[in-house]
Every structure is written in structure tokens, then in C-alpha cells.
JSON list of C-alpha atoms in Angstrom, two decimals:
[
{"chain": "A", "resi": 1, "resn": "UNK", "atom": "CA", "xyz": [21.75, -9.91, -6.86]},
{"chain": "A", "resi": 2, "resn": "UNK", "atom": "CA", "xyz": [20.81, -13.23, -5.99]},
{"chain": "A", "resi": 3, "resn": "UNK", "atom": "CA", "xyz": [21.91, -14.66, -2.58]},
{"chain": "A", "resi": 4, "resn": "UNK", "atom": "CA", "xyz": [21.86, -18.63, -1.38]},
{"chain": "A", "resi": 5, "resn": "UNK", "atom": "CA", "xyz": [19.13, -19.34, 1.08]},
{"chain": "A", "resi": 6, "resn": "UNK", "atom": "CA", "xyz": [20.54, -19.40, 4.50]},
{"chain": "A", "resi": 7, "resn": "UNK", "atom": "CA", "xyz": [23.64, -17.45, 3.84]},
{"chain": "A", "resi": 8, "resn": "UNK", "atom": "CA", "xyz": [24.34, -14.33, 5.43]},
{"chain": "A", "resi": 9, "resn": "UNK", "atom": "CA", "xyz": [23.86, -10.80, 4.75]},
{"chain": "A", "resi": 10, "resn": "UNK", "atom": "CA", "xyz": [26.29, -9.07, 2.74]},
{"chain": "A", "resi": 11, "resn": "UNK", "atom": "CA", "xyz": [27.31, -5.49, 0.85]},
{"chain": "A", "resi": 12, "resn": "UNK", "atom": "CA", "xyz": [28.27, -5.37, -2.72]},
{"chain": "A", "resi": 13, "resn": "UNK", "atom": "CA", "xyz": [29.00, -2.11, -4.30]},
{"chain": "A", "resi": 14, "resn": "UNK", "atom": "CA", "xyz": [26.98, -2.14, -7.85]},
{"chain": "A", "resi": 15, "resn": "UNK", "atom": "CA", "xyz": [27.62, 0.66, -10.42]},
{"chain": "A", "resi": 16, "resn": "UNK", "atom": "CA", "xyz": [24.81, 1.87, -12.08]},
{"chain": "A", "resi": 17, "resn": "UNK", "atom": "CA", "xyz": [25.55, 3.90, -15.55]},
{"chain": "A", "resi": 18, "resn": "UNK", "atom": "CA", "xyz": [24.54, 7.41, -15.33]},
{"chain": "A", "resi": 19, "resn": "UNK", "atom": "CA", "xyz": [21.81, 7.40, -18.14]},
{"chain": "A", "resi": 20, "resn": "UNK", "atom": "CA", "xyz": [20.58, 4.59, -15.81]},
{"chain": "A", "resi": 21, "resn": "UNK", "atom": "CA", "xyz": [20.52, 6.58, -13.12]},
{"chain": "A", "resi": 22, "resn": "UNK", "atom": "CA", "xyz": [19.17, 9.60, -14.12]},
{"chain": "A", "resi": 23, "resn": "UNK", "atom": "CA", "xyz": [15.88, 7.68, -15.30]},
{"chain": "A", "resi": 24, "resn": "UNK", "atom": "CA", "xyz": [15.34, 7.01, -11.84]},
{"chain": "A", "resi": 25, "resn": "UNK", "atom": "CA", "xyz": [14.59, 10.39, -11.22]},
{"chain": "A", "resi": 26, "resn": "UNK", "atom": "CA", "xyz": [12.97, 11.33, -14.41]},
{"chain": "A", "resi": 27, "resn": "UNK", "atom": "CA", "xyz": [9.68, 12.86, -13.91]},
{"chain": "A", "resi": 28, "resn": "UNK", "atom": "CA", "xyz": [6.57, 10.48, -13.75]},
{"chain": "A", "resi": 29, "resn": "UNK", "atom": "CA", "xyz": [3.65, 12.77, -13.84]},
{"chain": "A", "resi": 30, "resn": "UNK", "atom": "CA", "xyz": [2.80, 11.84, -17.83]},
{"chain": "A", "resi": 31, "resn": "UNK", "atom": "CA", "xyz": [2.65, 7.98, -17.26]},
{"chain": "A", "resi": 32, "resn": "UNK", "atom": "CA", "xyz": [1.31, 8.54, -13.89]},
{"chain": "A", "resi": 33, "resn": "UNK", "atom": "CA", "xyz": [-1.39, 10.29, -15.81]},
{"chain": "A", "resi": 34, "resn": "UNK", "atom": "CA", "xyz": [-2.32, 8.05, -18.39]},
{"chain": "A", "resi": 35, "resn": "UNK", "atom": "CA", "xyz": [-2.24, 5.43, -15.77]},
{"chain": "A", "resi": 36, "resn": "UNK", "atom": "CA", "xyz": [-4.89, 7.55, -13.99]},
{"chain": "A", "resi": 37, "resn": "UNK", "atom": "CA", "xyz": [-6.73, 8.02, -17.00]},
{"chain": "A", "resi": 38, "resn": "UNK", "atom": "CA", "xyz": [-7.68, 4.47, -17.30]},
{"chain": "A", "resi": 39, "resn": "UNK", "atom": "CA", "xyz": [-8.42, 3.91, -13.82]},
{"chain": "A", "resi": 40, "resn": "UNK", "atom": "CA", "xyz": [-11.49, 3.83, -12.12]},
{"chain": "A", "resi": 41, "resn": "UNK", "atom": "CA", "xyz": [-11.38, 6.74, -9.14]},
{"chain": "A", "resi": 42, "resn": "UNK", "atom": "CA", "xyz": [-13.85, 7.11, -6.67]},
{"chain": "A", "resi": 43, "resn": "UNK", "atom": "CA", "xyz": [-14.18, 10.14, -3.76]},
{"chain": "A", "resi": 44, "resn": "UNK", "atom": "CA", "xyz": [-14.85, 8.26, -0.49]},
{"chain": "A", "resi": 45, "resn": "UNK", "atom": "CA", "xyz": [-15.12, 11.23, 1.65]},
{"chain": "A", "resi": 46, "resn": "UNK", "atom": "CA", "xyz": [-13.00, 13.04, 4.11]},
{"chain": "A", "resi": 47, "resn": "UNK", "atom": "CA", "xyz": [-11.15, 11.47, 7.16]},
{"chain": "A", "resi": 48, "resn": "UNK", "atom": "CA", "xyz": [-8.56, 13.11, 9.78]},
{"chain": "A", "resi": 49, "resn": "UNK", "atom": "CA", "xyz": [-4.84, 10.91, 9.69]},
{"chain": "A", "resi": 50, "resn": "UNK", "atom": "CA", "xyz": [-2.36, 11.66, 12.36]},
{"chain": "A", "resi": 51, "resn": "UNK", "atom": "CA", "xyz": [-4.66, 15.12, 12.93]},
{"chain": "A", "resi": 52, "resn": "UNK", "atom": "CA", "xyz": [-4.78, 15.87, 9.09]},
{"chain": "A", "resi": 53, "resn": "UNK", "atom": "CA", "xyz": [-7.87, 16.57, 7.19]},
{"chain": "A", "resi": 54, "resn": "UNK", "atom": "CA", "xyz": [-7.64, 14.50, 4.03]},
{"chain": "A", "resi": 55, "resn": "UNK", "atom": "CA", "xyz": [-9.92, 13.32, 1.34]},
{"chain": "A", "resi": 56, "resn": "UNK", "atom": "CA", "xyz": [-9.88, 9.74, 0.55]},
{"chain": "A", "resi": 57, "resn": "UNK", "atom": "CA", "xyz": [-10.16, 8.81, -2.37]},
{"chain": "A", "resi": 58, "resn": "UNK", "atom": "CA", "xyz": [-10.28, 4.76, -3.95]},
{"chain": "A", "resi": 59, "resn": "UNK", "atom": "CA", "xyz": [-8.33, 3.69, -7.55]},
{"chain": "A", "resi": 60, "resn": "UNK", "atom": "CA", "xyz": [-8.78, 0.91, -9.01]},
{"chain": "A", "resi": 61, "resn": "UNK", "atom": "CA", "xyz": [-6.67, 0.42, -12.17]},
{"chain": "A", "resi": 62, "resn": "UNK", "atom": "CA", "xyz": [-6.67, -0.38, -15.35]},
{"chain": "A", "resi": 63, "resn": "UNK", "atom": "CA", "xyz": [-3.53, -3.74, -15.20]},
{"chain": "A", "resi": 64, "resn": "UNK", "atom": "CA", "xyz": [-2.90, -2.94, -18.76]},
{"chain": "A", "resi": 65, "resn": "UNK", "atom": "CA", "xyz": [-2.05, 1.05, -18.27]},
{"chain": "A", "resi": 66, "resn": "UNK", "atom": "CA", "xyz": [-0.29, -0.06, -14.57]},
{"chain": "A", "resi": 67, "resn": "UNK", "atom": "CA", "xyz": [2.10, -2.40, -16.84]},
{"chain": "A", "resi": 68, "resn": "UNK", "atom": "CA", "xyz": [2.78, 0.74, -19.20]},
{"chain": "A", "resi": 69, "resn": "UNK", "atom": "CA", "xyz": [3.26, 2.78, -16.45]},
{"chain": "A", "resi": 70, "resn": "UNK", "atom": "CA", "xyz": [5.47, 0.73, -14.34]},
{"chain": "A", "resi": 71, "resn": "UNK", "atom": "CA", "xyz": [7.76, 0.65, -17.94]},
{"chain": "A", "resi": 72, "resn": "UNK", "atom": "CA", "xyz": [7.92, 4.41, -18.12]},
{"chain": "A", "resi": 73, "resn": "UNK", "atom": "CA", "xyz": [9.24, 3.93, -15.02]},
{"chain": "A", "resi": 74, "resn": "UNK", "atom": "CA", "xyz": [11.78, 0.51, -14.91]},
{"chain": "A", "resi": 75, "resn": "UNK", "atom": "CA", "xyz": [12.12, 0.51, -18.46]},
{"chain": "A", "resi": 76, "resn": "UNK", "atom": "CA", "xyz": [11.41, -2.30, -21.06]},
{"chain": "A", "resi": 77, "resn": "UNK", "atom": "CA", "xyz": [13.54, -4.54, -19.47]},
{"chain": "A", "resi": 78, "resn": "UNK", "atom": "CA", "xyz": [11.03, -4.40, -16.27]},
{"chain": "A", "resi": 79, "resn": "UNK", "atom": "CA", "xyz": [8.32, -6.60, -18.60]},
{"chain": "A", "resi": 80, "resn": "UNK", "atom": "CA", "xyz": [11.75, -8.83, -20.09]},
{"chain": "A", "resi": 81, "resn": "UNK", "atom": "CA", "xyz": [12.19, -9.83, -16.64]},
{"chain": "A", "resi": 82, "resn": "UNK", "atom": "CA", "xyz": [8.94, -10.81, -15.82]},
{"chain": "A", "resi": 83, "resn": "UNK", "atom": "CA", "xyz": [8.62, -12.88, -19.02]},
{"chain": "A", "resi": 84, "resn": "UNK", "atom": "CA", "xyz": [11.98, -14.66, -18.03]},
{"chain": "A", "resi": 85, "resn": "UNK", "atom": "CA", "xyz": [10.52, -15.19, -14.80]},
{"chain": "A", "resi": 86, "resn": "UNK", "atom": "CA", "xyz": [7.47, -16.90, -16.16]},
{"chain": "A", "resi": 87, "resn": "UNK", "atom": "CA", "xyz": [5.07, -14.12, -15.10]},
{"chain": "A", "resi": 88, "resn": "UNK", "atom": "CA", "xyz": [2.91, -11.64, -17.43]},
{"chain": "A", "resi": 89, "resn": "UNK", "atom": "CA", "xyz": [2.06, -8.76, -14.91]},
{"chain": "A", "resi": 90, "resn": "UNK", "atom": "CA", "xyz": [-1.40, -8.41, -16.84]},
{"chain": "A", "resi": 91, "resn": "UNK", "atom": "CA", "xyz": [-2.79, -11.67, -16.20]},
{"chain": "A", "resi": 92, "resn": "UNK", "atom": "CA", "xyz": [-0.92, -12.31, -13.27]},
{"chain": "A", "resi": 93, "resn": "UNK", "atom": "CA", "xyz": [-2.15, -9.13, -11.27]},
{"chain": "A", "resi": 94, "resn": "UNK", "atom": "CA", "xyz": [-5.73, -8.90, -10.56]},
{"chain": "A", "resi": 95, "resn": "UNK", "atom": "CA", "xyz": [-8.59, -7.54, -7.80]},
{"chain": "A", "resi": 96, "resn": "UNK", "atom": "CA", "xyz": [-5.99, -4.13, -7.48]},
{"chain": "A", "resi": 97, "resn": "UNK", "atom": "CA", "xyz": [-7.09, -1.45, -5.43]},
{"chain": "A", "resi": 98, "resn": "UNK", "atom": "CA", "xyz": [-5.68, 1.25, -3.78]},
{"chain": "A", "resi": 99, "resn": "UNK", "atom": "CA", "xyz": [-6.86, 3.57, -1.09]},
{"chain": "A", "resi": 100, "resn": "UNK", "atom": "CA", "xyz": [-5.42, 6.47, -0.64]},
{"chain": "A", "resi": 101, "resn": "UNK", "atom": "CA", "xyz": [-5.77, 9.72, 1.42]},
{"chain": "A", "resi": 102, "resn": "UNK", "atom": "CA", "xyz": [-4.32, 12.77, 0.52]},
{"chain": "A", "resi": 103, "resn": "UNK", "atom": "CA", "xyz": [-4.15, 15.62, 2.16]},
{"chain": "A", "resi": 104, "resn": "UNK", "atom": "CA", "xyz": [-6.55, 18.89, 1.85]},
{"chain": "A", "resi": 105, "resn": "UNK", "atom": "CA", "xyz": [-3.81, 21.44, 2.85]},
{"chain": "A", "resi": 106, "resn": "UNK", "atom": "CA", "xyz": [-1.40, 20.78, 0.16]},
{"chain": "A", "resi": 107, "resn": "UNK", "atom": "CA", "xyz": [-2.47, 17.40, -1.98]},
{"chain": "A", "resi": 108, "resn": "UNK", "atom": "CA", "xyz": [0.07, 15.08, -0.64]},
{"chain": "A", "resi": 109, "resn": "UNK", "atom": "CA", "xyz": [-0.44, 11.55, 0.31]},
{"chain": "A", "resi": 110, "resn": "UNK", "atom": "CA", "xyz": [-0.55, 10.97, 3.44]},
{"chain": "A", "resi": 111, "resn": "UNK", "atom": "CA", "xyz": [-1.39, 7.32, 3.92]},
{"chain": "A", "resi": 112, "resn": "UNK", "atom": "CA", "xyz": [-1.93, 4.75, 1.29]},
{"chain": "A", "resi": 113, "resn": "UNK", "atom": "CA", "xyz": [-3.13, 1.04, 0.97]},
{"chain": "A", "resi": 114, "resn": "UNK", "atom": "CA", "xyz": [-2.61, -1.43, -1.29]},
{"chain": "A", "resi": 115, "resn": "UNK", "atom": "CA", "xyz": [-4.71, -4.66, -1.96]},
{"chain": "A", "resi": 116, "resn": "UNK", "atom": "CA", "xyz": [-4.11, -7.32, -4.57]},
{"chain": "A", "resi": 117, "resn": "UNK", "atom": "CA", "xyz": [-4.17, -10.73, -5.80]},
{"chain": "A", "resi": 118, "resn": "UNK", "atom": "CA", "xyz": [-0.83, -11.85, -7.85]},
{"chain": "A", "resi": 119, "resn": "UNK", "atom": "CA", "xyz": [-1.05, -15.22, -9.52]},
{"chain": "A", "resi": 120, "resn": "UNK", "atom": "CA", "xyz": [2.08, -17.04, -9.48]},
{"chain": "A", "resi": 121, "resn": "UNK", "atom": "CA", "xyz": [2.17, -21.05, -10.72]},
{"chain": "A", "resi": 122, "resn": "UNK", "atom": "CA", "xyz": [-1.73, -21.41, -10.24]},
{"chain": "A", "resi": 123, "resn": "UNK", "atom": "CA", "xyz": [-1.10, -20.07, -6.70]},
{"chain": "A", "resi": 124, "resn": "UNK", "atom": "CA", "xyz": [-3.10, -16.86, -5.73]},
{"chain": "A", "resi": 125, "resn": "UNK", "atom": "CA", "xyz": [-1.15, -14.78, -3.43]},
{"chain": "A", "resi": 126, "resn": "UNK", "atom": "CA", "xyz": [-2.94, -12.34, -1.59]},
{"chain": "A", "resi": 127, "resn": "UNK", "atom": "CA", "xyz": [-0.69, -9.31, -0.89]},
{"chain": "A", "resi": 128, "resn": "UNK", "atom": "CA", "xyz": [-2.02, -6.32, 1.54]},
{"chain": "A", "resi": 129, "resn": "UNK", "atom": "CA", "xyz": [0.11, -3.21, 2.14]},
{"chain": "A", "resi": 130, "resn": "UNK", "atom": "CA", "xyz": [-0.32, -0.45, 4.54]},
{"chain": "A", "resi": 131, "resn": "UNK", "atom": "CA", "xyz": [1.95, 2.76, 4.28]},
{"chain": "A", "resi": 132, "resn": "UNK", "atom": "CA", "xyz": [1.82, 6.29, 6.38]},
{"chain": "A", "resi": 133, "resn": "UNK", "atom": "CA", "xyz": [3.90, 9.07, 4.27]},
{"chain": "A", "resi": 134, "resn": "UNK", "atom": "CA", "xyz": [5.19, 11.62, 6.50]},
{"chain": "A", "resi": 135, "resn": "UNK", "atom": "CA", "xyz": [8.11, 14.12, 6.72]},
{"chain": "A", "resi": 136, "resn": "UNK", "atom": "CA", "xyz": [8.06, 15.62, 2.86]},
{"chain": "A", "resi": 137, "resn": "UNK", "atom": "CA", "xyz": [11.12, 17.68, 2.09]},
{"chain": "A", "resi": 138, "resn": "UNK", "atom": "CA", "xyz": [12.80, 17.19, 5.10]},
{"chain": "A", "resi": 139, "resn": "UNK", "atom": "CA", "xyz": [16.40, 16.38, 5.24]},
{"chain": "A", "resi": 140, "resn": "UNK", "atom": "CA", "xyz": [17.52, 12.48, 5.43]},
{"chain": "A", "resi": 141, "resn": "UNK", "atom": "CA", "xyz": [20.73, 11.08, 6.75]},
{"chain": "A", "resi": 142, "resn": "UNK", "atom": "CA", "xyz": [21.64, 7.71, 5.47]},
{"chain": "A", "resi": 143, "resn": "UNK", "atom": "CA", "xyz": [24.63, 6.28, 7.74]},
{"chain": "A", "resi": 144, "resn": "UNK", "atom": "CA", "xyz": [26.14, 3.22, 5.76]},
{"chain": "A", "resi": 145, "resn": "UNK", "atom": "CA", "xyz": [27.05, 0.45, 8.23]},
{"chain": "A", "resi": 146, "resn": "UNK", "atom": "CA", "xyz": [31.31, -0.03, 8.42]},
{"chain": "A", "resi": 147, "resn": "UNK", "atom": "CA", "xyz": [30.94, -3.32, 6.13]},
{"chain": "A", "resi": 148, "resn": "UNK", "atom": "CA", "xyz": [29.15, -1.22, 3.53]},
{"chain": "A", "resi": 149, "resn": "UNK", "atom": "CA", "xyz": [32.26, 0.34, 2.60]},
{"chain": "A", "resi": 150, "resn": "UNK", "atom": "CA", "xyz": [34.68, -2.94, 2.25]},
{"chain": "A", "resi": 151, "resn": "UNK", "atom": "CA", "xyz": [31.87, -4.09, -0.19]},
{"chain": "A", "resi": 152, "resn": "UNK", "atom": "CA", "xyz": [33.16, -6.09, -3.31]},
{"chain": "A", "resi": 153, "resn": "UNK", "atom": "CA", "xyz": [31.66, -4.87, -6.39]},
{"chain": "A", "resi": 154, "resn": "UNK", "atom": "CA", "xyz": [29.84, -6.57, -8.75]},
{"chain": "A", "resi": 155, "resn": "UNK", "atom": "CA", "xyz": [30.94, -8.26, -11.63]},
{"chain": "A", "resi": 156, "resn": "UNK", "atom": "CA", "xyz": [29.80, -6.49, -14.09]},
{"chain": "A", "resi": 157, "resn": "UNK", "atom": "CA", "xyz": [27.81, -2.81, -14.17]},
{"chain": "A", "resi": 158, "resn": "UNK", "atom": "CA", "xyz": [23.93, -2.89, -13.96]},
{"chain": "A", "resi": 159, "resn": "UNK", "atom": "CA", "xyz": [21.67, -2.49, -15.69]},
{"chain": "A", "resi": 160, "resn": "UNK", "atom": "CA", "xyz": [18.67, -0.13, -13.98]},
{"chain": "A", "resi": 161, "resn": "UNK", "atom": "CA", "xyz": [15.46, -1.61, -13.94]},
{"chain": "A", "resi": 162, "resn": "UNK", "atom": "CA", "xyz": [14.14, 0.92, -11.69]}
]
């Protein structure tokens, strides 16, 4: 939902049909796969994060079979959007890599970085990312703010692009 530049923060209550919703949550590991499949993946070596022996491990991949996957994910309308926005993810995206590190104990990922270059109207963006996973399966509390709950809703339902 698009707000005006310089205008304030606000709630709105969106409702999100339940087919919608239960995509999110569908499993991933197929496209994730495939994804992986046509990527290039290289073993760095070990390192210790936050006192955690992990391997590292660096993936570069293939922008075609990221575009796929991100649609297994968002759904078709993910690329729609990007076309009405100007943008085709597979020329746009390039130099991709991503380091990860995951750990030895149990093969989660424990820290990840992300490094790209996303051309937008013959600019080249360079976009760096940097995040440290911790605390899988633990319990999380999410504490709307008061204003949350006097939230308008939207003016129509919407349509997940998740």
C-alpha cells in the first residue's frame, strides 16, 4: 500500500484470502532445489560465528532459476509486477552472490550475506546485506502497537504476492 512521501506512519488492516495465505507457508524445498541446481556452489572452508563451528559455503546463482524460484514462492503475479514496474528481474539483477555459513551441528544458517547489482533506469544500484540468524524454534511474541488495532481496512482484499 502506497503512502505519500512525507506523510506519516499509519496501520491498515488488509485481508489476505486463505488460499493466499496458505501459499505463504507452502513448502519451498523443490524450487529451492532447482534453484540450487543451477547455481554455482563453492565450499570456502570452516569458520566459528557467535562460538559456532560452521562451514561456509559461497552461491552464486543462476538469475534465470532465482526468477523461477522467487515465483514458486510470490506467485506469477511477483514477475506481473515487475513488468508493470518497468523492471525484468533477469536482466535487471546481476553480479549475485551469496555467502553463507551454516552450521556443522545441525545445518542451519547461521549468518548470511548478500551482494548484488540491480539495474534500475540505466542506474546500477549496488545493494549489500548482512544478516545473523539466531534463536530457531523458539517462541515469538508480537505485541501490536494500540493504533494497530483502530486500523481502517483496505479497500479491497489482497492479493498475496508473497
Amino acid at each position: 500500500i502506497e503512502v505519500p512521501p512525507g506523510a506519516p506512519p499509519s496501520w491498515m488492516k488488509v485481508k489476505v484470502p486463505l488460499e493466499d495465505w496458505n501459499n505463504m507457508f507452502a513448502p519451498i524445498d523443490e524450487p529451492l532445489s532447482v534453484m540450487l541446481e543451477n547455481s554455482e556452489i563453492k565450499y570456502l572452508g570452516t569458520e566459528r560465528i557467535d562460538g559456532t563451528d560452521c562451514y561456509v559455503i559461497s552461491i552464486k546463482p543462476d538469475v534465470k532459476a532465482l526468477t523461477s524460484y522467487l515465483e514458486s514462492i510470490m506467485g506469477p503475479e511477483f514477475s506481473e509486477s515487475m513488468i508493470q514496474m518497468g523492471m525484468n528481474l533477469t536482466e535487471a539483477l546481476k553480479n549475485l552472490n551469496i555467502k553463507m555459513w551454516v552450521t556443522k551441528q545441525d545445518f542451519l544458517i547461521k549468518k548470511q550475506e548478500i551482494t548484488m547489482t540491480l539495474t534500475i533506469m540505466n542506474m546500477d544500484i549496488q545493494i549489500t546485506a548482512s544478516m545473523l540468524i539466531t534463536d530457531y524454534n523458539k517462541p515469538v511474541t508480537i505485541t501490536l502497537p494500540p493504533e494497530a488495532y483502530q486500523a481502517p481496512e483496505a479497500p479491497q482484499p489482497l492479493k498475496a504476492s508473497f
